[in-house]
Coordinates of C-alpha atoms in Angstrom, one line a residue:
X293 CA -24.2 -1.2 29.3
X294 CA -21.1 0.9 29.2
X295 CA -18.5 -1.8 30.5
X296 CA -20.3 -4.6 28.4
X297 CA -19.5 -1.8 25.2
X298 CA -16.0 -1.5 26.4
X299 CA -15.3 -4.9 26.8
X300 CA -17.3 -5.9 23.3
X301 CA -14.8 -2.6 21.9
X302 CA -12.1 -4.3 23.0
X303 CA -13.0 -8.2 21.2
X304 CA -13.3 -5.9 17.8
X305 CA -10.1 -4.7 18.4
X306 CA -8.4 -7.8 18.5
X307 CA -10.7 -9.8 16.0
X308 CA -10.4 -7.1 13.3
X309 CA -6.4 -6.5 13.4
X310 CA -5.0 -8.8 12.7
X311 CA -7.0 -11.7 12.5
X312 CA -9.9 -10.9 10.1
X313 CA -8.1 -8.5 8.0
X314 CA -5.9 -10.6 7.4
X315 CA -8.1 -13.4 6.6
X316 CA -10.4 -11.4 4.5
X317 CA -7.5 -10.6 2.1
X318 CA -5.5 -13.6 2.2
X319 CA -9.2 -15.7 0.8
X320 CA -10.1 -13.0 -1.2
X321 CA -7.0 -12.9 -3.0
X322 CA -7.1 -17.3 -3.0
X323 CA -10.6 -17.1 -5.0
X324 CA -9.1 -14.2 -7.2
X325 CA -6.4 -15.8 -8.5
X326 CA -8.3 -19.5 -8.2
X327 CA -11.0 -18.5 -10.5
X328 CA -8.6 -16.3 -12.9
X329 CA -9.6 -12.7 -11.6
X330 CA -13.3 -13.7 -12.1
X331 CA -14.0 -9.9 -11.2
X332 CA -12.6 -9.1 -14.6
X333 CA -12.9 -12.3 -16.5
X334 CA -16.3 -12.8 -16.3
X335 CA -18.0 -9.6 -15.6
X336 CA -19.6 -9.2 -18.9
X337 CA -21.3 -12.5 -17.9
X338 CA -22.9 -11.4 -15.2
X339 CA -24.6 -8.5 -16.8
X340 CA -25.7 -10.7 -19.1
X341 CA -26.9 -13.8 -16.4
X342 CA -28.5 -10.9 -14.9
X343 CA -31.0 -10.1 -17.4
X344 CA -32.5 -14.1 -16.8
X345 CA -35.9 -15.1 -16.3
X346 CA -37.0 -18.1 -14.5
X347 CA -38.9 -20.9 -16.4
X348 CA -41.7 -20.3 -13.9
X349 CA -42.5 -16.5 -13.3
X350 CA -43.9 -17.7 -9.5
X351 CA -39.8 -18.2 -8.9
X352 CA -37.4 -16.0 -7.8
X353 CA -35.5 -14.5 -10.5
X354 CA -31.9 -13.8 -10.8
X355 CA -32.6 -10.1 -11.0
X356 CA -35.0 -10.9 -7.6
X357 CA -32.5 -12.0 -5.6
X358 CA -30.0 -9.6 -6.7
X359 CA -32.7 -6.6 -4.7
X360 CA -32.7 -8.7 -1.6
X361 CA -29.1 -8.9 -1.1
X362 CA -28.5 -5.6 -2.8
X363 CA -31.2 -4.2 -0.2
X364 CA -29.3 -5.7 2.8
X365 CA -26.0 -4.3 1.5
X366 CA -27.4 -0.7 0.3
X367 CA -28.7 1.1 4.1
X368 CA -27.7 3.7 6.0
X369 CA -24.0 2.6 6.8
X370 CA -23.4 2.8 3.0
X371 CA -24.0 7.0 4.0
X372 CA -23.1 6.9 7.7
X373 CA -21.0 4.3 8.0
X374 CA -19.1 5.6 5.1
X375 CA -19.0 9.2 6.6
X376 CA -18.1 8.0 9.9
X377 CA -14.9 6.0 8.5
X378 CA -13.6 9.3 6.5
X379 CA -14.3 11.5 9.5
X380 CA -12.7 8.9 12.1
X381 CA -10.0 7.5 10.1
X382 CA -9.3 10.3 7.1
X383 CA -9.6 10.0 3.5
X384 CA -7.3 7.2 3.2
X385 CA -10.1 4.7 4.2
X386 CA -12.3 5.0 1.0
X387 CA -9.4 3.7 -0.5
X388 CA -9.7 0.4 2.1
X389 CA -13.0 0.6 1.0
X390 CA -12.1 -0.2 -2.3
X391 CA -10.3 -2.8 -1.7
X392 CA -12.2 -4.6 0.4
X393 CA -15.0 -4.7 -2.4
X394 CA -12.6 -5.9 -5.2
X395 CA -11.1 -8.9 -3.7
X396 CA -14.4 -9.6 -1.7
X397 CA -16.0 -10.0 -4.6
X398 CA -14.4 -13.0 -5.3
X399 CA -15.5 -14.2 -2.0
X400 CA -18.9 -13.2 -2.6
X401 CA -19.1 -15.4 -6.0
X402 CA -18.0 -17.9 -4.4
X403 CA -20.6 -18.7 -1.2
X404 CA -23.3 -17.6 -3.2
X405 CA -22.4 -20.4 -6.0
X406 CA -21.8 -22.8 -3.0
X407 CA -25.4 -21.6 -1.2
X408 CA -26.9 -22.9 -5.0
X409 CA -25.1 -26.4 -5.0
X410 CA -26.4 -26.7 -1.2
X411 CA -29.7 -25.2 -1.6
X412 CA -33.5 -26.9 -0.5
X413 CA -36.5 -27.6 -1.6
X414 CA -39.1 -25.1 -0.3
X415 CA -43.1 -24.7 -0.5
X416 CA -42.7 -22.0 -2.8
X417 CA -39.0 -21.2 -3.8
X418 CA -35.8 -22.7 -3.1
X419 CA -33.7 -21.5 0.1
X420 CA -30.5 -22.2 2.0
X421 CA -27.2 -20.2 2.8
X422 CA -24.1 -21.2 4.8
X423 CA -25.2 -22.7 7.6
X424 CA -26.8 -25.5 5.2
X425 CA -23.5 -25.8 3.4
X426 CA -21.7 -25.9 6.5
X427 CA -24.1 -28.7 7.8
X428 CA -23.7 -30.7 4.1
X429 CA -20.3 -29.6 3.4
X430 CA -18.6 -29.9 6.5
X431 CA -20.9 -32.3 7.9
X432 CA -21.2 -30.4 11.0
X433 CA -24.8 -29.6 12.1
X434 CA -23.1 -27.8 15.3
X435 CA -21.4 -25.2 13.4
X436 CA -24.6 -24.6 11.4
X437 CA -26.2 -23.8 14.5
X438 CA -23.7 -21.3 15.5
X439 CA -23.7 -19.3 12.6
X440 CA -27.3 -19.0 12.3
X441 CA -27.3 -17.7 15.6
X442 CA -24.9 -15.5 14.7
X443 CA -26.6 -13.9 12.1
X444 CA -29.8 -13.9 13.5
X445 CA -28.7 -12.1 16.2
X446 CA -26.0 -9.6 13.7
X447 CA -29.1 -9.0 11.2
X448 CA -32.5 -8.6 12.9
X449 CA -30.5 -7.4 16.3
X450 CA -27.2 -5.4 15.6
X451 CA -27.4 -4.2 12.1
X452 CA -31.4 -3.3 12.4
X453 CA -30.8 -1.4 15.4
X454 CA -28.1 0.3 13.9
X455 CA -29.8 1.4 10.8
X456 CA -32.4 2.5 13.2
X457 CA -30.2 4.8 15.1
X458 CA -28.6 6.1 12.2
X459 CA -32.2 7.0 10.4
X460 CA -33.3 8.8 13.4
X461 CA -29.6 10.9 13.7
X462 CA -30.5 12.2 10.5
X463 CA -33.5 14.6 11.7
X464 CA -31.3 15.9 14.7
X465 CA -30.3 18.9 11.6
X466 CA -33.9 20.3 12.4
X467 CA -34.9 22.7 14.9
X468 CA -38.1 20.3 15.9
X469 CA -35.8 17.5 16.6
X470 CA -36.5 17.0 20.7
X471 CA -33.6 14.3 21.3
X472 CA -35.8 12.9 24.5
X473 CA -39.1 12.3 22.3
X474 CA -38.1 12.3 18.2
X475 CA -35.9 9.0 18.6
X476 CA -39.6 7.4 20.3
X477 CA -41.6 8.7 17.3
X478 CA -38.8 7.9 14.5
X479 CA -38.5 4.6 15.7
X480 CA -42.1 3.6 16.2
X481 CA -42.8 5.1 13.0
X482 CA -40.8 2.6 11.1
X483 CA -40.9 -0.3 13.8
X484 CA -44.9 -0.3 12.3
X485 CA -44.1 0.1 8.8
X486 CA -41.3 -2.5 8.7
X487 CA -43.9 -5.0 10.4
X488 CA -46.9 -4.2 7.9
X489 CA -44.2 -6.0 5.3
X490 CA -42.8 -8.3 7.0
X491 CA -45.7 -9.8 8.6
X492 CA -47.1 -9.8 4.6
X493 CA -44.3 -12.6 3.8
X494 CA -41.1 -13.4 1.7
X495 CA -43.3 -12.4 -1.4
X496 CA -44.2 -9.3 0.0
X497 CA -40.7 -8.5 0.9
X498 CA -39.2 -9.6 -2.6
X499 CA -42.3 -7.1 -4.4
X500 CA -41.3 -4.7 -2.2
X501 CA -37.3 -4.5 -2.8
X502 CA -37.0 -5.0 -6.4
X503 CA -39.3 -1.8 -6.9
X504 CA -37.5 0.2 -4.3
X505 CA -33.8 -0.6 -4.8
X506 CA -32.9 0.3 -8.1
X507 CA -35.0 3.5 -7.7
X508 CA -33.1 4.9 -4.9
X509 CA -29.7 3.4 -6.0
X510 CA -30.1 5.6 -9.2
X511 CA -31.3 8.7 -7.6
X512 CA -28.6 8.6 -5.2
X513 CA -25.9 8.2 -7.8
X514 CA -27.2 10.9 -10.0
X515 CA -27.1 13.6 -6.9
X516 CA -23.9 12.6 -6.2
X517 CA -22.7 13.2 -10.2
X518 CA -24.1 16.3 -9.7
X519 CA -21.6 17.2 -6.9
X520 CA -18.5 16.2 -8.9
X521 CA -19.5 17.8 -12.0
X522 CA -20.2 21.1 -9.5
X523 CA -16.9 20.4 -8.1
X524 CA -14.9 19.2 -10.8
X525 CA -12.1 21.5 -9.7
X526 CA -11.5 19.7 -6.5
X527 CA -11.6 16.1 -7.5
X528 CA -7.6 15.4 -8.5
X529 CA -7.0 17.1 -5.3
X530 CA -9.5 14.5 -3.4
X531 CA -7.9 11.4 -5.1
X532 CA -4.4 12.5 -4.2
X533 CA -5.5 13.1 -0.8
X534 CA -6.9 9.4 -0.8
X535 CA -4.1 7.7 -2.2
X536 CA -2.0 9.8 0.0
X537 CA -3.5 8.6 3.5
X538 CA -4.0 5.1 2.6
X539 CA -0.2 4.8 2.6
X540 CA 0.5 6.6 5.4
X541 CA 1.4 4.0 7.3
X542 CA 3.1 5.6 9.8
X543 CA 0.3 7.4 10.9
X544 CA -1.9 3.9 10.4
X545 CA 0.5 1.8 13.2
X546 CA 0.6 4.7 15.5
X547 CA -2.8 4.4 16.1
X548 CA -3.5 0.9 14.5
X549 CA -7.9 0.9 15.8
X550 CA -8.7 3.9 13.9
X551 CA -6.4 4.2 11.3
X552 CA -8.2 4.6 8.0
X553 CA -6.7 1.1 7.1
X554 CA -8.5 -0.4 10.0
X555 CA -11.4 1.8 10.3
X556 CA -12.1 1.4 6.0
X557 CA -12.1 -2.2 5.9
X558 CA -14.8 -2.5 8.9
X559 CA -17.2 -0.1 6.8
X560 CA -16.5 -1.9 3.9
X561 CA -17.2 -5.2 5.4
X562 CA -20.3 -4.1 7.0
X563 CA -21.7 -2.3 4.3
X564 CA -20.9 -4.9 1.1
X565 CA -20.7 -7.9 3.2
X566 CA -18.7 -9.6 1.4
X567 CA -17.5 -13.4 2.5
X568 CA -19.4 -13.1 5.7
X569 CA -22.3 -15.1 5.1
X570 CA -25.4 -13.2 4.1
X571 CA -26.1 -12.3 0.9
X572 CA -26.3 -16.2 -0.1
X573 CA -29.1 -16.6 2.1
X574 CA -30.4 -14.5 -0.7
X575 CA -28.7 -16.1 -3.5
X576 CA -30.1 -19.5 -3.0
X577 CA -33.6 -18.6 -3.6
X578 CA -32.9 -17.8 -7.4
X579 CA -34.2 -20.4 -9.9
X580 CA -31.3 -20.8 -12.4
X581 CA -29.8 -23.4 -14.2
X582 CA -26.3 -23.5 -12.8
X583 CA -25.2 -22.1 -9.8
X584 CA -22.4 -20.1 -10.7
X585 CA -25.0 -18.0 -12.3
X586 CA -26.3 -16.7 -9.3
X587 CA -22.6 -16.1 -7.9
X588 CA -21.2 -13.4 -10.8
X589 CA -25.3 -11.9 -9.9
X590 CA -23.7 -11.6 -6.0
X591 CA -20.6 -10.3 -6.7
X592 CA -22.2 -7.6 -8.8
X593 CA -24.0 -6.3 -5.7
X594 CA -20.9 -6.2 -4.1
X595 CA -19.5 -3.8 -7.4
X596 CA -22.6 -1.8 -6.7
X597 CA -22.9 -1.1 -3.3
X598 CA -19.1 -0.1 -2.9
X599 CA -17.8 0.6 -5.7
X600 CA -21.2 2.7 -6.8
X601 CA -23.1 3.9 -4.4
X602 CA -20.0 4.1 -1.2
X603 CA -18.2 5.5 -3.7
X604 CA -20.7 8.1 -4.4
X605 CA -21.1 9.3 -0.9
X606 CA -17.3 9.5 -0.1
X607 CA -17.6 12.0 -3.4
X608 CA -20.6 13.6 -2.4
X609 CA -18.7 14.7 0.9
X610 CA -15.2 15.4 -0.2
X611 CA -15.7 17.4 -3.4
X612 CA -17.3 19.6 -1.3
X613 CA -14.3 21.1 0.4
X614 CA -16.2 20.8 4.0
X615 CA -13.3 19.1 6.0
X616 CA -13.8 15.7 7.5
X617 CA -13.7 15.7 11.4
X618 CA -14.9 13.4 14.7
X619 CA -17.0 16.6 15.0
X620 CA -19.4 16.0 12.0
X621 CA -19.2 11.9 12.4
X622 CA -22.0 10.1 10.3
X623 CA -24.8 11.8 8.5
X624 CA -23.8 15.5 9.5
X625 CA -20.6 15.4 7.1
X626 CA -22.6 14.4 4.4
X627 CA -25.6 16.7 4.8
X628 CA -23.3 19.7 5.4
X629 CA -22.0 19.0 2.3
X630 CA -24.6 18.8 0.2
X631 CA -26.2 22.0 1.8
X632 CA -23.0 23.5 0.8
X633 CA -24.4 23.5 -2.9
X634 CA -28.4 22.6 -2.7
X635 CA -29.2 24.6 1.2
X636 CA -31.7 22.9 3.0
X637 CA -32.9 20.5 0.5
X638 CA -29.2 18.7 1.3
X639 CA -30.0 18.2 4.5
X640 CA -33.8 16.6 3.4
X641 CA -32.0 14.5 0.1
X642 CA -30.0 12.7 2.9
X643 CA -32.8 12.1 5.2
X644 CA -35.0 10.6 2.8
X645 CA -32.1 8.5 1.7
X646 CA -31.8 7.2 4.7
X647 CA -35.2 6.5 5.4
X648 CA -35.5 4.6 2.2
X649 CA -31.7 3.0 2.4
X650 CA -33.1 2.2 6.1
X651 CA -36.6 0.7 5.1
X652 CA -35.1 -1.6 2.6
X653 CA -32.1 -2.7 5.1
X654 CA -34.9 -3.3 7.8
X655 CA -36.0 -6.0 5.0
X656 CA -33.9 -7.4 3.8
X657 CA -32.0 -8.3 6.6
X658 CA -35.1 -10.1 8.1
X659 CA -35.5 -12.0 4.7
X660 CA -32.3 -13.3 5.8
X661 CA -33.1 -13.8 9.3
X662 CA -36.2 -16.1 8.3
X663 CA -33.9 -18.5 6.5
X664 CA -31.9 -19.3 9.5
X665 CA -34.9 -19.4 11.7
X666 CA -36.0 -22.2 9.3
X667 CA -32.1 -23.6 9.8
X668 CA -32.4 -24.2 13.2
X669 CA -35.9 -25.4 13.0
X670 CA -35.1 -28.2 10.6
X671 CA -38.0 -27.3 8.0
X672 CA -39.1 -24.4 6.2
X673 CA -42.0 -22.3 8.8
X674 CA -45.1 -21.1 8.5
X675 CA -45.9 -17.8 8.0
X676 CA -48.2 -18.0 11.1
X677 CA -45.1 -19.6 13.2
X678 CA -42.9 -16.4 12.0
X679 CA -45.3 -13.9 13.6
X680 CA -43.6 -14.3 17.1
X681 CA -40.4 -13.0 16.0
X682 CA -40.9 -10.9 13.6
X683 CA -42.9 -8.5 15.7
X684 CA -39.7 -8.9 18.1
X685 CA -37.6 -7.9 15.5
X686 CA -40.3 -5.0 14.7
X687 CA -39.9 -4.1 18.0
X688 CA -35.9 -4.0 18.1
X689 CA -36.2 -1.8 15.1
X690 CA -37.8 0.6 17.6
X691 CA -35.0 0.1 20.5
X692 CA -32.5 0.7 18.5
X693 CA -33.8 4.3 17.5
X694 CA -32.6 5.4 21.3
X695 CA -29.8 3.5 22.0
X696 CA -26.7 4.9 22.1
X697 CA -24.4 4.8 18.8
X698 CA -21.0 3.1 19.8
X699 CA -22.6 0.3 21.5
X700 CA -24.4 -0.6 18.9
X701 CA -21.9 -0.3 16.7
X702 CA -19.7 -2.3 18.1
X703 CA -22.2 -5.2 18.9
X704 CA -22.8 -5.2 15.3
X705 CA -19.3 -5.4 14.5
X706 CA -18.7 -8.3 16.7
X707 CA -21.3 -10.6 15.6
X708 CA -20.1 -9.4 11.6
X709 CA -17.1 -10.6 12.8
X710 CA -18.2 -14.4 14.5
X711 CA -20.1 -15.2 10.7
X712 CA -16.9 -13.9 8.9
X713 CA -14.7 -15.9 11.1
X714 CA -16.9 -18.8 10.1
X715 CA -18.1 -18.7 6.8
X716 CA -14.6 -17.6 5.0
X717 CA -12.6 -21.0 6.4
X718 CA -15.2 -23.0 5.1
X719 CA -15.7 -21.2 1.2
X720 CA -12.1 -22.1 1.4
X721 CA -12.3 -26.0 2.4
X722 CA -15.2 -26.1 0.4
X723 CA -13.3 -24.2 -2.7
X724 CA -12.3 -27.6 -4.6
X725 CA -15.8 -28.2 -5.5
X726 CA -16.7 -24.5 -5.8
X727 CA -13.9 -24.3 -9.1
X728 CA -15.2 -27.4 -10.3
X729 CA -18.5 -26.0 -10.5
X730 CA -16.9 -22.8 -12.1
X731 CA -14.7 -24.8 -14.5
X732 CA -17.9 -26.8 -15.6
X733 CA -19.5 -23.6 -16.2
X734 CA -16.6 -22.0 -18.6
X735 CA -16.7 -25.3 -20.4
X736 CA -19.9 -25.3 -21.6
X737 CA -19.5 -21.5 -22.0
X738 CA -16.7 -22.2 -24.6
X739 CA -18.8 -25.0 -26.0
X740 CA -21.5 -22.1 -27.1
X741 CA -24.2 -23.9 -24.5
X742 CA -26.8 -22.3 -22.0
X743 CA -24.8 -23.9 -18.9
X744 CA -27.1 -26.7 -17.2
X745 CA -25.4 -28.3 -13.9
X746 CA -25.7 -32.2 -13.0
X747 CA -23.7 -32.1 -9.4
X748 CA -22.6 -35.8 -10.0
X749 CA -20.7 -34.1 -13.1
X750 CA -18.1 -32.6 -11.0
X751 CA -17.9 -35.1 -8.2
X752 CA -20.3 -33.8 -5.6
X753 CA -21.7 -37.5 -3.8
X754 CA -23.9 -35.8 -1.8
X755 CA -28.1 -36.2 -1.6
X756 CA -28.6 -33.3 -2.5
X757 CA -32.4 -31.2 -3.0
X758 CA -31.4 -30.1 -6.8
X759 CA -29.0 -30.8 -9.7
X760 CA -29.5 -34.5 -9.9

């Protein structure tokens, strides 16, 4: 296990820096300036898109599919994976952060719209995501397959484990943590809780997100307001810090694999996900009546899980004047800082943040997982013919609770990286009928109409499930 995580450390090395980086900024910036700085342009529109209602209240909503992806993208590494890259790589990577999440965005509107021109016909709701715009797109079945596998294996291996491990980390602060028994009980505890809803179906899983989501988003954001207000005093001297490291690019090339360049960018990735391929598994249940609807939804929940609720953890733990350090990597940083102003109930705010930012993660990632199991099967499964897997996935949930925290880490980064490397050249060979669709929509915008879309409209020849 330890020469597989050296040789998988050593993959990320090379796949993040400088191939991905590079590509994730060089698309992101093509779709910002391709669809007129949508980020800005357009972001009153998506509040108001947001607020939609399906025609049939048995479909998924806008708002609905907003908590899946939103509950996939808001879990523990938006706290420890956040912590981890200020205390590995220094302030300058919240900044990275940042960035990431802007000009992501624009990636994230577009393979959600794309997942809605490409989506299918289900038993109950729409469903699709990249592999089927790969397969219709591209016309490529092959390199449908591969990315499914990918994120099966990222989502309901990699990234559950993780949040696993970083949930039980949490409770280590208390004196009846025993580190050869506690992982067991942590693990099992929620490896039986996360089965009870998954093995309930999609429905279960959408009921049970878009209560729980905006409920611990807001809390969450409201502690952390408290901090700053606490600490007002210390706030320019955080943001010069910031804008300070991020530059400091001597110090980034000296030691280029955890730089805060390098080491903000992979957090950011893995916790807003934007351009790598998930959230429009989630996007392309939505009933709505033209796709880039449920795109400016998407790249809201990119705004929100960086730009809000990363944002408000990198606060939470640098306005208190606790210093960063390797020493106090993940939730420690965070929970010392809070107990610096609230005692002990810091250290039990962050745990039950992370049990809840965990539970939802553990969902929503399988929500995703189930669309690409129905990928590779060439038809939408039963819920009976899910069981199987899903109790593996239960059970993973469990493992990951006592594996160790680098390996994981750095599995989850690698299969990140194999969707990212994926999706984001084909959003971009795909783009001419992505702006087409977004051109169609501003028309009918400007033309004072509820936008409707007819594929044929903007060229599209394919036989496709919807838009005819």
């Amino acid at each position: 296990m330890e020469n597989l995580n050296i040789i998988i450390g050593k993959i990320n090395t090379v796949l993040y820096f400088p191939i991905l980086v590079v590509l994730l900024i060089a698309v992101g910036l093509y779709f910002t300036i391709r669809t007129g700085f949508i980020q800005v342009s357009l972001l009153k529109e998506a509040f108001k898109v947001i607020k939609e209602k399906p025609k049939d209240e048995s479909d998924v909503s806008s708002f609905q599919a907003l908590m899946i992806s939103t509950a996939s993208r808001v879990g523990t590494g938006n706290i420890v994976g956040v912590s981890s890259a200020i205390c590995l790589g220094g302030y300058g990577a919240v900044f990275w952060m940042w960035l990431v999440a802007i000009i992501g965005s624009a990636s994230a509107f577009a393979e959600s719209t794309l997942a809605q021109i490409y989506k299918k016909k289900g038993k109950h709701s729409s469903y699709g995501g990249p592999s089927y715009y790969i397969e219709e797109g591209l016309k490529s079945r092959k390199l449908g397959v591969v990315f499914s596998i990918a994120l099966i294996v990222c989502y309901a291996v990699g990234f559950n484990m993780l949040a696993s491990f970083n949930l039980q980390s949490s409770f280590q602060s208390y004196g009846i943590y025993n580190p050869n028994i506690s992982p067991k009980i942590i693990g099992g505890f929620f490896a039986l809780a996360v089965a009870f809803v998954i093995l309930g179906g999609g429905k279960r899983i959408i009921k049970i997100t878009q209560n729980i989501v905006p409920f611990m988003g807001i809390i969450f954001v409201v502690v952390s307001l408290i901090m700053i207000i606490l600490n007002i005093g210390r706030i320019p001297e955080v943001f010069r810090k910031i804008i300070e490291d991020a530059f400091n690019f001597k110090a980034i090339f000296s030691g280029l694999a955890g730089s805060s360049m390098i080491l903000g960018m992979k957090r950011g990735l893995y916790s807003n996900e934007a351009g790598i391929g998930s959230a429009p598994n989630a996007a392309a249940a939505a009933e709505v009546s033209h796709p880039v609807k449920q795109g400016l939804v998407q790249m809201l929940s990119v705004f929100i899980d960086t730009l809000l609720i990363c944002s408000s953890t990198a606060f939470m733990g640098l306005s208190s004047g606790i210093d960063p350090s390797p020493a106090l990597e993940g939730a420690p940083f965070i929970q010392e800082a809070l107990a610096s102003v609230f005692g002990n109930l810091g250290y039990y705010f962050i745990s039950a943040s992370l049990v809840l930012f965990g539970f939802t993660t553990f969902i929503g990632n399988l929500y995703y997982v189930d669309s690409n199991f129905d990928y590779l099967a060439k038809r939408e499964l039963d819920e009976k013919q899910r069981i199987p897997y899903r109790i593996l996935a239960a059970f993973l949930i469990f493992f990951g609770a006592i594996q160790e925290q680098a390996f994981v880490w750095n599995l989850s980064d690698l299969f990140m990286g194999i969707m990212a490397l994926i999706n984001l050249p084909t959003i971009l060979i795909l783009s001419n009928k992505l702006l087409a669709c977004l051109k169609d929509y501003k028309t009918q915008i400007k033309e004072g109409k509820d936008p409707s879309f007819v594929a044929k409209d903007i060229g599209i020849k394919e036989e496709l499930d919807y838009w005819k």
